[in-house]
Coordinates of C-alpha atoms in Angstrom, one line a residue:
M37 CA -64.1 70.0 -15.7
H38 CA -65.7 66.5 -16.1
H39 CA -63.5 65.8 -19.1
D40 CA -60.3 66.7 -17.1
V41 CA -61.1 64.3 -14.4
Y42 CA -61.8 61.6 -17.0
R43 CA -58.5 62.3 -18.7
I44 CA -56.5 62.1 -15.5
R45 CA -58.1 58.7 -14.7
L46 CA -57.1 57.4 -18.1
L47 CA -53.6 58.6 -17.6
V48 CA -53.4 57.0 -14.2
L49 CA -54.7 53.7 -15.6
A50 CA -52.4 53.9 -18.5
L51 CA -49.4 54.6 -16.2
A52 CA -50.4 51.7 -13.9
A53 CA -50.9 49.4 -16.8
T54 CA -47.5 50.4 -18.2
I55 CA -45.8 49.9 -14.9
G56 CA -47.6 46.6 -14.4
F57 CA -46.8 45.3 -17.9
G58 CA -43.2 46.6 -17.5
A59 CA -42.8 44.8 -14.2
L60 CA -44.2 41.6 -15.8
A61 CA -41.9 42.0 -18.7
W62 CA -38.9 42.5 -16.4
H63 CA -39.9 39.5 -14.4
L64 CA -40.3 37.4 -17.5
F65 CA -36.9 38.7 -18.7
E66 CA -35.4 37.8 -15.3
L67 CA -36.8 34.3 -15.3
Q68 CA -36.2 33.5 -18.9
I69 CA -32.9 35.3 -19.5
L70 CA -31.1 36.3 -16.3
R71 CA -32.0 33.2 -14.2
H72 CA -32.4 30.8 -17.1
D73 CA -29.5 28.5 -16.2
E74 CA -30.3 28.6 -12.4
L75 CA -34.0 27.7 -12.9
L76 CA -33.2 25.1 -15.6
N77 CA -30.9 23.3 -13.2
K78 CA -33.5 23.3 -10.5
A79 CA -36.1 21.9 -12.9
R80 CA -33.7 19.2 -14.0
L81 CA -33.3 18.1 -10.4
K82 CA -37.0 17.4 -10.4
Y83 CA -37.4 15.5 -13.7
T84 CA -33.9 14.1 -14.3
T85 CA -31.9 11.5 -12.5
S86 CA -28.6 9.7 -13.2
T87 CA -27.0 6.4 -12.8
S88 CA -23.3 5.6 -12.8
A89 CA -21.3 2.5 -13.0
R90 CA -17.6 1.8 -12.3
G91 CA -15.5 -0.7 -14.3
S92 CA -13.5 -3.5 -12.8
R93 CA -9.9 -3.2 -11.8
G94 CA -7.5 -4.7 -14.3
Q95 CA -6.3 -8.2 -13.7
L96 CA -2.8 -9.6 -13.3
Y97 CA -1.6 -12.7 -15.2
D98 CA 1.6 -14.6 -15.5
L99 CA 3.3 -14.9 -18.9
H100 CA 0.9 -17.5 -20.2
G101 CA -2.4 -16.1 -18.9
S102 CA -2.7 -17.8 -15.5
L103 CA -4.6 -15.4 -13.2
L104 CA -2.6 -13.9 -10.3
A105 CA -4.9 -11.2 -9.2
G106 CA -8.6 -10.8 -10.1
N107 CA -11.9 -9.5 -8.8
L108 CA -14.7 -11.2 -6.9
A109 CA -18.3 -9.9 -6.8
C110 CA -19.3 -8.8 -3.3
R111 CA -21.3 -6.1 -1.5
D112 CA -20.4 -3.1 0.5
L113 CA -22.6 -2.0 3.5
F114 CA -23.4 1.7 4.1
A115 CA -25.4 3.1 7.0
E116 CA -27.3 6.3 7.9
P117 CA -27.2 6.2 11.7
R118 CA -29.8 8.9 12.1
L119 CA -32.4 6.6 10.6
F120 CA -31.9 3.9 13.3
K121 CA -31.0 6.3 16.1
T122 CA -33.3 4.5 18.6
Q123 CA -31.9 1.1 17.6
I124 CA -28.2 1.9 17.6
P125 CA -27.2 -0.5 20.5
E126 CA -29.2 -3.4 18.9
T127 CA -27.8 -2.6 15.4
L128 CA -24.2 -2.3 16.5
S129 CA -24.4 -5.7 18.3
L130 CA -25.9 -7.4 15.3
L131 CA -23.4 -6.0 12.9
S132 CA -20.5 -6.7 15.2
Q133 CA -21.6 -10.4 15.5
R134 CA -22.5 -11.0 11.9
L135 CA -19.5 -9.2 10.3
E136 CA -17.0 -10.1 13.1
L137 CA -16.1 -6.4 13.5
P138 CA -15.2 -4.7 16.8
R139 CA -18.3 -3.1 18.3
Q140 CA -16.3 0.0 19.4
A141 CA -15.0 0.6 15.9
L142 CA -18.6 0.5 14.6
A143 CA -19.8 2.8 17.3
E144 CA -17.1 5.3 16.4
K145 CA -18.2 5.2 12.7
C146 CA -21.8 5.8 13.6
A147 CA -20.8 8.7 16.0
L148 CA -19.7 10.6 12.9
A149 CA -23.4 11.2 12.0
F150 CA -24.1 13.0 15.3
R151 CA -21.0 15.2 15.7
P152 CA -22.0 18.9 16.0
N153 CA -19.7 20.2 13.3
R154 CA -20.2 18.8 9.7
P155 CA -22.0 15.5 10.6
Q156 CA -21.5 12.7 8.1
V157 CA -24.9 11.5 6.8
E158 CA -23.7 8.1 5.6
V159 CA -20.8 6.0 6.8
V160 CA -19.1 2.9 5.5
I161 CA -19.7 -0.1 7.7
A162 CA -17.9 -2.8 5.8
R163 CA -16.6 -3.5 2.3
G164 CA -16.1 -6.7 0.4
I165 CA -18.8 -8.7 2.2
E166 CA -19.5 -12.1 0.5
I167 CA -22.8 -12.0 -1.4
K168 CA -24.4 -14.9 0.6
Q169 CA -23.4 -13.4 3.9
A170 CA -24.8 -10.0 2.7
E171 CA -28.1 -11.6 1.8
L172 CA -28.5 -13.3 5.1
L173 CA -27.7 -10.1 7.0
A174 CA -30.2 -8.1 4.8
Q175 CA -32.9 -10.6 5.6
E176 CA -32.2 -10.3 9.3
L177 CA -32.3 -6.5 9.2
R178 CA -35.7 -6.6 7.5
T179 CA -37.0 -9.1 10.1
R180 CA -35.9 -6.8 12.9
K181 CA -37.2 -3.8 11.0
I182 CA -33.9 -1.9 11.2
K183 CA -33.8 0.9 8.6
G184 CA -31.0 3.1 7.4
L185 CA -28.7 0.4 6.1
R186 CA -28.1 -0.4 2.4
F187 CA -26.0 -2.9 0.4
V188 CA -24.2 -1.8 -2.8
D189 CA -22.9 -4.3 -5.4
S190 CA -19.1 -4.1 -5.5
T191 CA -16.0 -6.2 -6.2
R192 CA -13.0 -7.0 -4.0
R193 CA -9.5 -8.0 -5.0
F194 CA -8.8 -11.7 -4.9
Y195 CA -5.5 -13.5 -5.2
P196 CA -6.2 -17.1 -6.2
K197 CA -2.6 -18.3 -5.8
Q198 CA -2.4 -17.0 -2.2
T199 CA 1.3 -16.7 -1.2
L200 CA 2.6 -17.5 -4.6
L201 CA 4.5 -14.4 -5.9
A202 CA 2.8 -12.3 -3.2
N203 CA 5.8 -10.0 -2.6
L204 CA 6.0 -9.1 -6.3
V205 CA 2.2 -8.9 -7.0
G206 CA 1.5 -6.8 -3.8
F207 CA -2.0 -5.9 -2.8
V208 CA -4.6 -3.1 -2.7
D209 CA -6.2 -1.2 0.2
A210 CA -9.9 -1.1 1.2
D211 CA -10.6 1.5 -1.5
G212 CA -9.1 -0.5 -4.3
K213 CA -5.9 1.5 -4.6
G214 CA -2.6 -0.3 -5.1
T215 CA -0.5 -0.3 -1.9
A216 CA 2.4 -2.5 -2.7
G217 CA 4.2 -4.4 -5.5
I218 CA 2.9 -4.4 -9.0
E219 CA -0.5 -3.4 -7.7
K220 CA 1.0 -0.1 -6.6
R221 CA 3.5 0.5 -9.4
Y222 CA 1.0 0.0 -12.1
D223 CA -2.1 1.4 -10.2
A224 CA -2.8 4.0 -12.9
Q225 CA -3.0 1.3 -15.6
L226 CA -5.0 -1.0 -13.5
Q227 CA -7.6 1.5 -12.2
P228 CA -11.0 1.4 -14.0
A229 CA -13.0 4.5 -15.1
S230 CA -16.6 5.3 -14.1
E231 CA -19.3 6.5 -16.5
R232 CA -22.4 8.5 -15.5
T233 CA -25.6 8.6 -17.5
V234 CA -28.3 11.3 -17.0
Y235 CA -31.9 10.8 -18.2
E236 CA -35.3 12.3 -17.8
R237 CA -38.1 10.6 -15.8
D238 CA -41.7 11.0 -15.0
R239 CA -43.2 11.3 -11.5
L240 CA -43.2 7.5 -11.3
G241 CA -39.5 7.3 -12.0
N242 CA -39.9 5.9 -15.6
T243 CA -37.5 7.1 -18.2
I244 CA -39.1 9.5 -20.8
G245 CA -38.6 8.9 -24.4
Q246 CA -36.3 5.9 -24.0
G247 CA -38.6 3.4 -22.3
P248 CA -37.5 0.7 -19.8
N249 CA -34.6 -0.4 -22.0
A250 CA -32.6 2.8 -21.7
T251 CA -28.9 2.4 -22.6
P252 CA -27.0 1.7 -19.4
P253 CA -23.6 3.4 -18.7
K254 CA -20.6 1.6 -20.2
P255 CA -17.7 2.0 -17.8
R256 CA -14.1 1.2 -18.9
N257 CA -12.3 -1.6 -17.1
G258 CA -8.7 -1.2 -16.1
G259 CA -5.9 -2.6 -18.2
N260 CA -4.8 -6.2 -17.8
I261 CA -1.1 -6.7 -17.0
Y262 CA 0.9 -9.8 -18.0
L263 CA 4.1 -10.5 -16.1
T264 CA 7.2 -12.2 -17.4
I265 CA 6.8 -14.7 -14.6
D266 CA 6.1 -18.3 -15.5
E267 CA 3.8 -19.7 -12.8
T268 CA 5.1 -23.3 -13.1
I269 CA 8.7 -22.2 -12.7
Q270 CA 7.6 -19.9 -9.8
Q271 CA 6.0 -22.9 -8.1
I272 CA 9.2 -24.9 -8.5
V273 CA 11.4 -22.1 -7.1
E274 CA 9.1 -21.4 -4.1
A275 CA 8.8 -25.1 -3.2
E276 CA 12.5 -25.6 -3.2
L277 CA 13.2 -22.3 -1.3
L278 CA 10.7 -23.4 1.4
A279 CA 12.5 -26.8 1.6
M280 CA 15.8 -24.9 2.2
V281 CA 14.1 -22.7 4.8
R282 CA 12.9 -25.8 6.7
A283 CA 16.3 -27.5 6.5
H284 CA 18.5 -24.6 7.4
Q285 CA 16.2 -22.2 9.2
P286 CA 17.5 -18.9 7.9
K287 CA 16.2 -15.5 8.9
A288 CA 15.3 -14.8 5.3
A289 CA 15.9 -16.4 1.9
Y290 CA 15.4 -15.5 -1.7
A291 CA 15.8 -16.8 -5.2
V292 CA 15.7 -15.0 -8.6
M293 CA 15.6 -16.5 -12.1
V294 CA 16.2 -14.4 -15.2
N295 CA 16.3 -15.0 -18.9
P296 CA 19.8 -13.6 -19.8
R297 CA 18.9 -13.0 -23.4
N298 CA 16.2 -10.4 -22.7
G299 CA 16.3 -9.7 -19.0
A300 CA 12.8 -11.1 -18.3
I301 CA 12.3 -12.2 -14.7
M302 CA 11.1 -15.8 -14.9
A303 CA 10.7 -16.3 -11.1
M304 CA 11.1 -14.2 -8.0
A305 CA 10.6 -15.9 -4.6
Q306 CA 11.4 -15.0 -1.0
Y307 CA 10.9 -15.9 2.6
P308 CA 9.2 -14.8 4.7
T309 CA 6.1 -14.1 2.5
F310 CA 2.4 -13.6 3.2
D311 CA -1.1 -14.3 1.9
P312 CA -2.6 -11.0 0.5
N313 CA -6.1 -12.4 1.0
N314 CA -5.6 -12.6 4.8
R315 CA -5.3 -8.9 5.9
K316 CA -5.8 -9.8 9.6
Q317 CA -2.4 -11.5 9.9
M318 CA -0.3 -9.3 7.5
D319 CA 3.1 -8.4 8.8
P320 CA 4.8 -5.5 7.0
R321 CA 8.2 -7.3 7.5
A322 CA 6.8 -10.2 5.4
W323 CA 5.3 -8.2 2.5
Q324 CA 8.4 -6.1 1.9
N325 CA 10.1 -7.2 -1.3
R326 CA 13.6 -7.9 0.0
I327 CA 14.9 -8.7 -3.5
L328 CA 14.3 -5.0 -4.4
T329 CA 15.1 -3.3 -1.1
E330 CA 17.8 -5.2 0.8
G331 CA 21.5 -5.1 0.3
F332 CA 24.1 -7.6 1.4
E333 CA 27.9 -8.2 1.1
P334 CA 28.0 -10.7 -1.7
G335 CA 31.2 -12.4 -0.8
S336 CA 32.8 -14.8 -3.3
I337 CA 30.0 -14.6 -5.8
M338 CA 31.5 -11.2 -6.7
K339 CA 34.8 -12.7 -7.8
A340 CA 33.8 -13.6 -11.3
V341 CA 33.2 -9.9 -12.1
P342 CA 36.7 -8.4 -11.4
V343 CA 38.4 -11.5 -12.9
T344 CA 36.3 -11.0 -16.1
G345 CA 37.5 -7.4 -16.2
A346 CA 41.1 -8.5 -15.9
L347 CA 40.7 -11.0 -18.7
D348 CA 39.0 -8.4 -20.8
L349 CA 41.8 -5.9 -20.3
G350 CA 44.3 -8.6 -21.3
L351 CA 46.1 -8.4 -18.0
V352 CA 45.7 -12.1 -17.3
T353 CA 44.7 -15.4 -19.0
L354 CA 43.2 -18.4 -17.5
D355 CA 46.7 -19.9 -17.2
T356 CA 48.4 -16.9 -15.6
A357 CA 49.8 -18.0 -12.2
F358 CA 49.6 -16.2 -8.9
D359 CA 51.2 -17.1 -5.6
C360 CA 48.5 -17.5 -3.0
E361 CA 51.0 -17.3 -0.2
N362 CA 50.0 -20.6 1.6
G363 CA 46.8 -19.1 2.8
M364 CA 48.0 -15.8 4.4
W365 CA 48.9 -12.5 2.7
F366 CA 49.5 -9.1 4.1
Y367 CA 48.4 -6.1 2.0
S368 CA 48.2 -2.5 3.1
G369 CA 49.0 -3.5 6.7
R370 CA 46.2 -6.1 7.1
S371 CA 46.1 -9.8 6.6
L372 CA 43.9 -11.6 4.1
R373 CA 43.3 -15.4 4.3
D374 CA 42.1 -18.3 2.3
S375 CA 40.1 -19.7 5.2
G376 CA 41.1 -23.2 6.0
H377 CA 43.4 -23.6 3.0
K378 CA 47.1 -23.1 2.3
Y379 CA 47.2 -22.7 -1.5
G380 CA 50.5 -22.1 -3.2
V381 CA 50.7 -21.1 -6.9
L382 CA 47.3 -21.2 -8.6
R383 CA 46.4 -20.4 -12.2
V384 CA 43.5 -18.0 -12.7
R385 CA 41.1 -20.8 -13.6
N386 CA 41.9 -22.5 -10.3
I387 CA 41.6 -19.3 -8.4
I388 CA 37.9 -19.2 -9.4
Q389 CA 37.5 -23.0 -8.9
K390 CA 39.0 -22.9 -5.4
S391 CA 37.6 -19.4 -4.6
S392 CA 40.9 -18.1 -3.4
N393 CA 40.6 -14.7 -1.8
I394 CA 44.3 -14.0 -2.1
G395 CA 44.5 -14.9 -5.8
T396 CA 41.5 -12.8 -6.6
A397 CA 42.8 -9.8 -4.6
K398 CA 46.2 -10.1 -6.4
I399 CA 44.4 -9.9 -9.7
A400 CA 42.5 -6.8 -8.6
V401 CA 45.7 -5.2 -7.3
L402 CA 47.3 -5.9 -10.8
M403 CA 44.3 -4.1 -12.3
G404 CA 44.6 -1.1 -10.1
K405 CA 41.8 0.7 -8.3
E406 CA 40.8 2.9 -11.3
K407 CA 40.3 -0.1 -13.6
L408 CA 38.6 -2.2 -10.9
D409 CA 36.2 0.7 -10.1
E410 CA 35.5 1.1 -13.9
V411 CA 34.7 -2.6 -14.2
L412 CA 32.4 -2.8 -11.1
R413 CA 30.4 0.2 -12.2
R414 CA 30.2 -1.1 -15.8
F415 CA 28.6 -4.2 -14.4
G416 CA 26.0 -2.1 -12.7
F417 CA 27.0 -2.0 -9.0
G418 CA 26.2 1.2 -7.1
K419 CA 22.9 2.0 -8.9
P420 CA 19.5 0.5 -9.3
T421 CA 19.0 -1.9 -12.2
G422 CA 15.9 0.0 -13.4
I423 CA 13.6 -3.0 -13.3
G424 CA 10.7 -0.6 -13.2
L425 CA 9.5 -1.3 -9.6
E426 CA 9.2 1.1 -6.8
N427 CA 11.7 1.4 -3.9
E428 CA 14.5 -0.4 -5.7
A429 CA 17.7 0.1 -3.8
G430 CA 21.0 0.9 -5.5
G431 CA 23.3 -0.9 -3.0
I432 CA 26.2 0.9 -1.3
Y433 CA 29.4 1.3 -3.3
R434 CA 31.9 4.0 -2.4
P435 CA 33.0 6.5 -5.1
L436 CA 36.7 6.0 -6.1
R437 CA 37.8 9.1 -4.2
K438 CA 36.7 7.5 -0.9
W439 CA 38.6 4.2 -1.4
D440 CA 41.2 3.5 1.2
G441 CA 44.3 1.3 0.8
L442 CA 42.5 -1.9 1.5
S443 CA 39.5 -1.3 -0.9
V444 CA 41.1 -2.6 -4.0
S445 CA 41.8 -6.0 -2.3
R446 CA 38.4 -6.3 -0.6
Y447 CA 35.8 -5.0 -3.0
C448 CA 36.9 -7.7 -5.5
I449 CA 36.0 -10.5 -3.1
G450 CA 32.7 -9.0 -2.2
Q451 CA 33.6 -7.3 1.1
G452 CA 32.9 -3.6 1.9
I453 CA 30.3 -3.3 -0.8
L454 CA 26.6 -3.9 -0.5
V455 CA 24.7 -5.2 -3.5
T456 CA 21.0 -6.2 -4.1
P457 CA 20.1 -9.6 -5.4
L458 CA 18.9 -8.0 -8.6
Q459 CA 22.3 -6.3 -9.2
M460 CA 24.0 -9.6 -8.7
V461 CA 21.7 -11.4 -11.1
Q462 CA 22.1 -8.6 -13.7
A463 CA 25.9 -8.9 -13.6
Y464 CA 25.7 -12.7 -14.2
C465 CA 23.2 -12.1 -17.0
A466 CA 25.9 -10.2 -18.8
L467 CA 28.3 -13.1 -18.4
A468 CA 25.7 -15.5 -19.6
N469 CA 24.8 -13.3 -22.6
R470 CA 28.2 -13.0 -24.2
G471 CA 29.0 -9.8 -22.4
C472 CA 25.8 -7.9 -23.3
M473 CA 23.9 -6.7 -20.3
P474 CA 20.1 -6.9 -20.7
Q475 CA 17.6 -4.6 -19.0
L476 CA 15.8 -6.5 -16.3
H477 CA 12.0 -6.2 -16.4
V478 CA 9.0 -8.0 -15.0
V479 CA 6.1 -6.8 -17.1
A480 CA 5.7 -8.5 -20.5
R481 CA 2.6 -6.7 -21.9
V482 CA -0.4 -4.5 -21.0
E483 CA -3.7 -5.2 -22.6
D484 CA -6.6 -2.7 -23.0
P485 CA -9.8 -4.8 -22.6
A486 CA -11.9 -2.2 -24.4
N487 CA -10.2 -2.6 -27.8
G488 CA -7.9 -5.5 -27.3
K489 CA -4.8 -3.3 -28.0
V490 CA -1.7 -4.8 -26.5
E491 CA 1.4 -2.9 -25.5
N492 CA 4.4 -5.2 -25.5
H493 CA 7.4 -4.5 -23.3
H494 CA 10.8 -5.2 -24.9
P495 CA 13.3 -2.9 -23.3
P496 CA 16.6 -2.6 -25.2
P497 CA 19.8 -4.0 -23.7
K498 CA 22.0 -1.7 -21.6
G499 CA 25.1 -2.4 -23.6
T500 CA 28.3 -4.5 -23.7
V501 CA 30.2 -4.8 -20.4
A502 CA 32.9 -7.3 -21.5
G503 CA 34.2 -8.9 -24.7
E504 CA 33.1 -12.3 -25.8
A505 CA 36.5 -13.8 -25.4
A506 CA 36.7 -12.8 -21.8
V507 CA 33.2 -14.1 -21.1
R508 CA 34.1 -17.4 -22.7
D509 CA 37.1 -17.7 -20.5
I510 CA 35.3 -16.8 -17.2
T511 CA 32.6 -19.3 -18.2
T512 CA 35.3 -22.0 -18.6
A513 CA 36.6 -21.2 -15.1
L514 CA 33.1 -21.1 -13.5
K515 CA 32.3 -24.6 -14.9
L516 CA 35.1 -25.9 -12.7
V517 CA 33.3 -24.7 -9.6
T518 CA 30.7 -27.4 -9.8
Q519 CA 33.1 -30.1 -10.8
E520 CA 35.2 -32.3 -8.6
G521 CA 37.6 -30.1 -6.7
G522 CA 35.5 -27.0 -6.9
T523 CA 33.5 -25.4 -4.1
A524 CA 30.1 -26.5 -5.3
P525 CA 29.9 -30.0 -6.6
K526 CA 26.4 -30.1 -5.1
A527 CA 25.3 -27.5 -7.6
A528 CA 25.9 -29.9 -10.5
V529 CA 23.0 -31.1 -12.7
A530 CA 23.3 -34.4 -14.4
G531 CA 23.5 -34.0 -18.2
Y532 CA 24.3 -30.3 -18.1
E533 CA 27.3 -28.1 -17.5
V534 CA 26.8 -25.4 -14.8
A535 CA 28.8 -22.2 -14.7
G536 CA 28.4 -20.7 -11.2
K537 CA 30.0 -19.4 -8.1
T538 CA 29.5 -19.9 -4.4
G539 CA 29.5 -17.3 -1.7
T540 CA 29.7 -17.4 2.1
A541 CA 29.7 -13.8 3.2
Q542 CA 30.2 -12.8 6.9
K543 CA 27.8 -10.1 8.1
V544 CA 28.5 -6.9 9.8
V545 CA 26.8 -6.4 13.1
N546 CA 27.3 -3.1 15.1
G547 CA 30.3 -2.2 12.9
Q548 CA 32.1 -5.5 13.2
Y549 CA 32.1 -8.8 11.3
A550 CA 30.1 -11.3 13.4
S551 CA 29.4 -15.1 13.3
K552 CA 26.4 -14.6 11.0
Y553 CA 26.5 -15.4 7.3
V554 CA 24.8 -15.1 3.9
A555 CA 25.1 -18.3 2.0
S556 CA 24.7 -18.0 -1.8
F557 CA 25.1 -19.7 -5.1
I558 CA 24.6 -18.0 -8.5
G559 CA 25.0 -19.6 -11.9
Y560 CA 23.8 -20.1 -15.4
I561 CA 22.9 -23.3 -17.2
P562 CA 23.5 -24.8 -19.7
A563 CA 26.8 -23.0 -19.4
D564 CA 27.5 -22.5 -23.1
D565 CA 23.9 -21.7 -24.1
P566 CA 22.1 -20.6 -20.9
A567 CA 18.4 -21.0 -20.5
F568 CA 18.5 -18.9 -17.3
V569 CA 20.5 -17.3 -14.6
L570 CA 19.6 -18.3 -11.0
L571 CA 20.6 -16.8 -7.7
V572 CA 19.8 -18.6 -4.4
S573 CA 20.6 -17.0 -1.1
A574 CA 20.0 -17.7 2.6
D575 CA 20.4 -15.0 5.2
E576 CA 21.7 -16.3 8.5
P577 CA 21.1 -20.0 8.1
S578 CA 21.1 -21.5 11.6
K579 CA 21.0 -25.2 11.1
G580 CA 22.9 -27.7 9.0
G581 CA 25.7 -25.5 7.9
Y582 CA 26.2 -22.0 6.5
Y583 CA 28.5 -22.4 3.5
G584 CA 27.1 -21.5 0.1
G585 CA 28.2 -24.8 -1.3
V586 CA 26.2 -26.6 1.4
V587 CA 23.1 -24.5 1.8
A588 CA 22.4 -22.8 -1.5
A589 CA 24.2 -25.0 -4.1
P590 CA 21.9 -28.1 -3.7
V591 CA 18.8 -25.8 -4.0
F592 CA 20.2 -24.4 -7.3
S593 CA 20.6 -27.9 -8.6
R594 CA 17.1 -29.0 -7.8
I595 CA 15.5 -25.9 -9.2
A596 CA 17.6 -26.0 -12.3
E597 CA 16.9 -29.7 -13.0
K598 CA 13.2 -29.3 -12.7
T599 CA 13.1 -26.1 -14.7
L600 CA 15.2 -27.5 -17.5
R601 CA 12.9 -30.5 -17.7
Y602 CA 9.8 -28.2 -17.8
M603 CA 11.4 -26.1 -20.5
Q604 CA 12.4 -29.2 -22.4
V605 CA 16.1 -28.2 -22.7
A606 CA 17.9 -31.3 -23.9
P607 CA 21.0 -32.5 -22.0
A608 CA 24.3 -31.8 -23.6
V609 CA 26.7 -34.0 -21.6
P610 CA 26.6 -37.7 -20.7
T611 CA 24.1 -38.3 -18.0
A612 CA 26.4 -40.6 -16.2
Q613 CA 27.7 -37.5 -14.4
P614 CA 26.7 -37.9 -10.8
A615 CA 24.0 -35.5 -9.5
A616 CA 25.9 -34.7 -6.3
A617 CA 23.3 -32.0 -5.3
K618 CA 20.5 -34.5 -4.6
P619 CA 20.3 -36.2 -1.3
A620 CA 18.7 -39.6 -1.0
G621 CA 15.1 -39.6 -1.9
G622 CA 15.4 -36.3 -3.8
E623 CA 14.6 -34.3 -0.7
P624 CA 16.8 -31.5 0.6
G625 CA 18.5 -31.4 3.9
A626 CA 20.2 -34.8 4.1
E627 CA 23.9 -35.3 5.1
L628 CA 24.6 -31.6 5.7
T629 CA 27.7 -30.6 7.6
D630 CA 29.2 -27.5 9.1
E631 CA 32.6 -28.4 7.6
P632 CA 33.6 -26.6 4.4
L633 CA 33.7 -28.6 1.2
P634 CA 37.1 -29.1 -0.6
G635 CA 38.1 -25.8 -1.9
S636 CA 35.8 -23.9 0.4
D637 CA 34.6 -20.5 -0.7
F638 CA 34.4 -19.2 2.9
D639 CA 35.7 -15.7 2.2
T640 CA 35.7 -13.6 5.3
G641 CA 37.0 -13.7 8.8
P642 CA 38.4 -11.3 11.5
D643 CA 41.7 -10.9 9.6
A644 CA 40.0 -10.5 6.2
S645 CA 37.6 -7.8 7.3
L646 CA 37.8 -4.1 6.5
P647 CA 38.9 -2.0 9.5
G648 CA 36.3 0.0 11.3
A649 CA 32.6 0.3 10.4
P650 CA 30.7 -1.4 7.6
P651 CA 30.5 0.2 4.2
P652 CA 28.9 3.7 4.2

């Protein structure tokens, strides 16, 4: 009996031990196998930490490496409002005064920390604070013993040239994301990458195994972008455009210069513009890139295109004569005038020189609407140029099936069709480049700062739009425009031949042509070996005239002369030729008149307009 009791006790102890050791084994199995990852991660939170660093946004340069958009060291201010809950009124007043921020806006930010649903622990008070200002503010916070605010080293975008090229360069938002212009279009290439490094530490925060000189994270900076713009030429263009604005007070103005050989944009200026460093006074109407997005009826600057097409088709030569009907011609039931002139028989070369609406329209009628449509589309009208920038407009050009009886006689003189400045420049680049149309582009190369690798941009040409013989002939005719008897002697440049065309296009307001105009001049120089194509336009000039030969032609001359000198292009003709475009003292705006020049290019009027509404 005694032995049975003893045996039972041993069995119970053995069973208890087995159960205990089994439970312990299961617990160890659970900790080391089943919950290994979970517990390891919890442990790592205790003895590891991390540090991260973000690279700098890529910088923008002109063709020769002059900085257009860079980064300045600064500090961002963050707050945990719950840590200064009892000092919120005092803190808000201090921050509002020192940072010049609305107190109400700061109060709304801090209120996010106390909302009942999903309170925000930390809020952004301000970004891009200058370092000196941040240090003074930090010292004042310490003196007042205000806790819960911290400064973080950062950078902010800086545009050292201020308004120069601002509409093309664009700007970034408060988070460093491109919002307009090149900054937006190439945001992916400009954006930097962050790198995070995790390391072990002891209870004092020292790194384990690596010592105090642990390898810091190496973030990747964004790519650097070099534009095709030449800053010196851009300064010339912007200065002369501003002088034109002051003299003639247009609603808007723009100028575009392009290398016709490769389509590289050399300068792109407009008015109004803005300073991307000054966000408090930015007007969306000013930072819109009108050269990309706005269309206008080109008027007489269009005439060179259909005439080139007729020359190329062999329908006319420069000496083919047309009766210009003494200034009044009826076609398809409507009259067309050569405003202020009663031309008789003119040869094709003189139709361009005098800018005869009737002569050009008769050439287009001879071509027929199918051929005219083919020529205009081949020269790129009706679709974007593909320059590679966002929001580029394609103009408005009706498909052939929607042409009416007047269209063939009006589209050829730049009425009833909307074009963008880039489309017009692209067409003249083809004329300046022996009939070969280049692809317009504004980015020359992208550089990876990490390895120095450079990606060059050399887009291939679009193709041939006219034969060389036709282009030589139209260039011969366009040279006459800036000579005595042409519509733009003020576009002449001493020592060089200019091939160009004036335009004074009447604007459509509420479906009818009104007494508002777009004055333009476009040309290439030197005419037989062009260094550039340049368009100058003024939208609704309100003072000192509104004709293209009066408003835009002198500006073309001054820009061209200074640019050729900068580019060191040698004169090709005797310099005794008068520089008619330059007023006394070399300043714009002298001796301007509302009267048309001899052979005025004024190309619209109530009798010349299309019936009904503006182009669709």
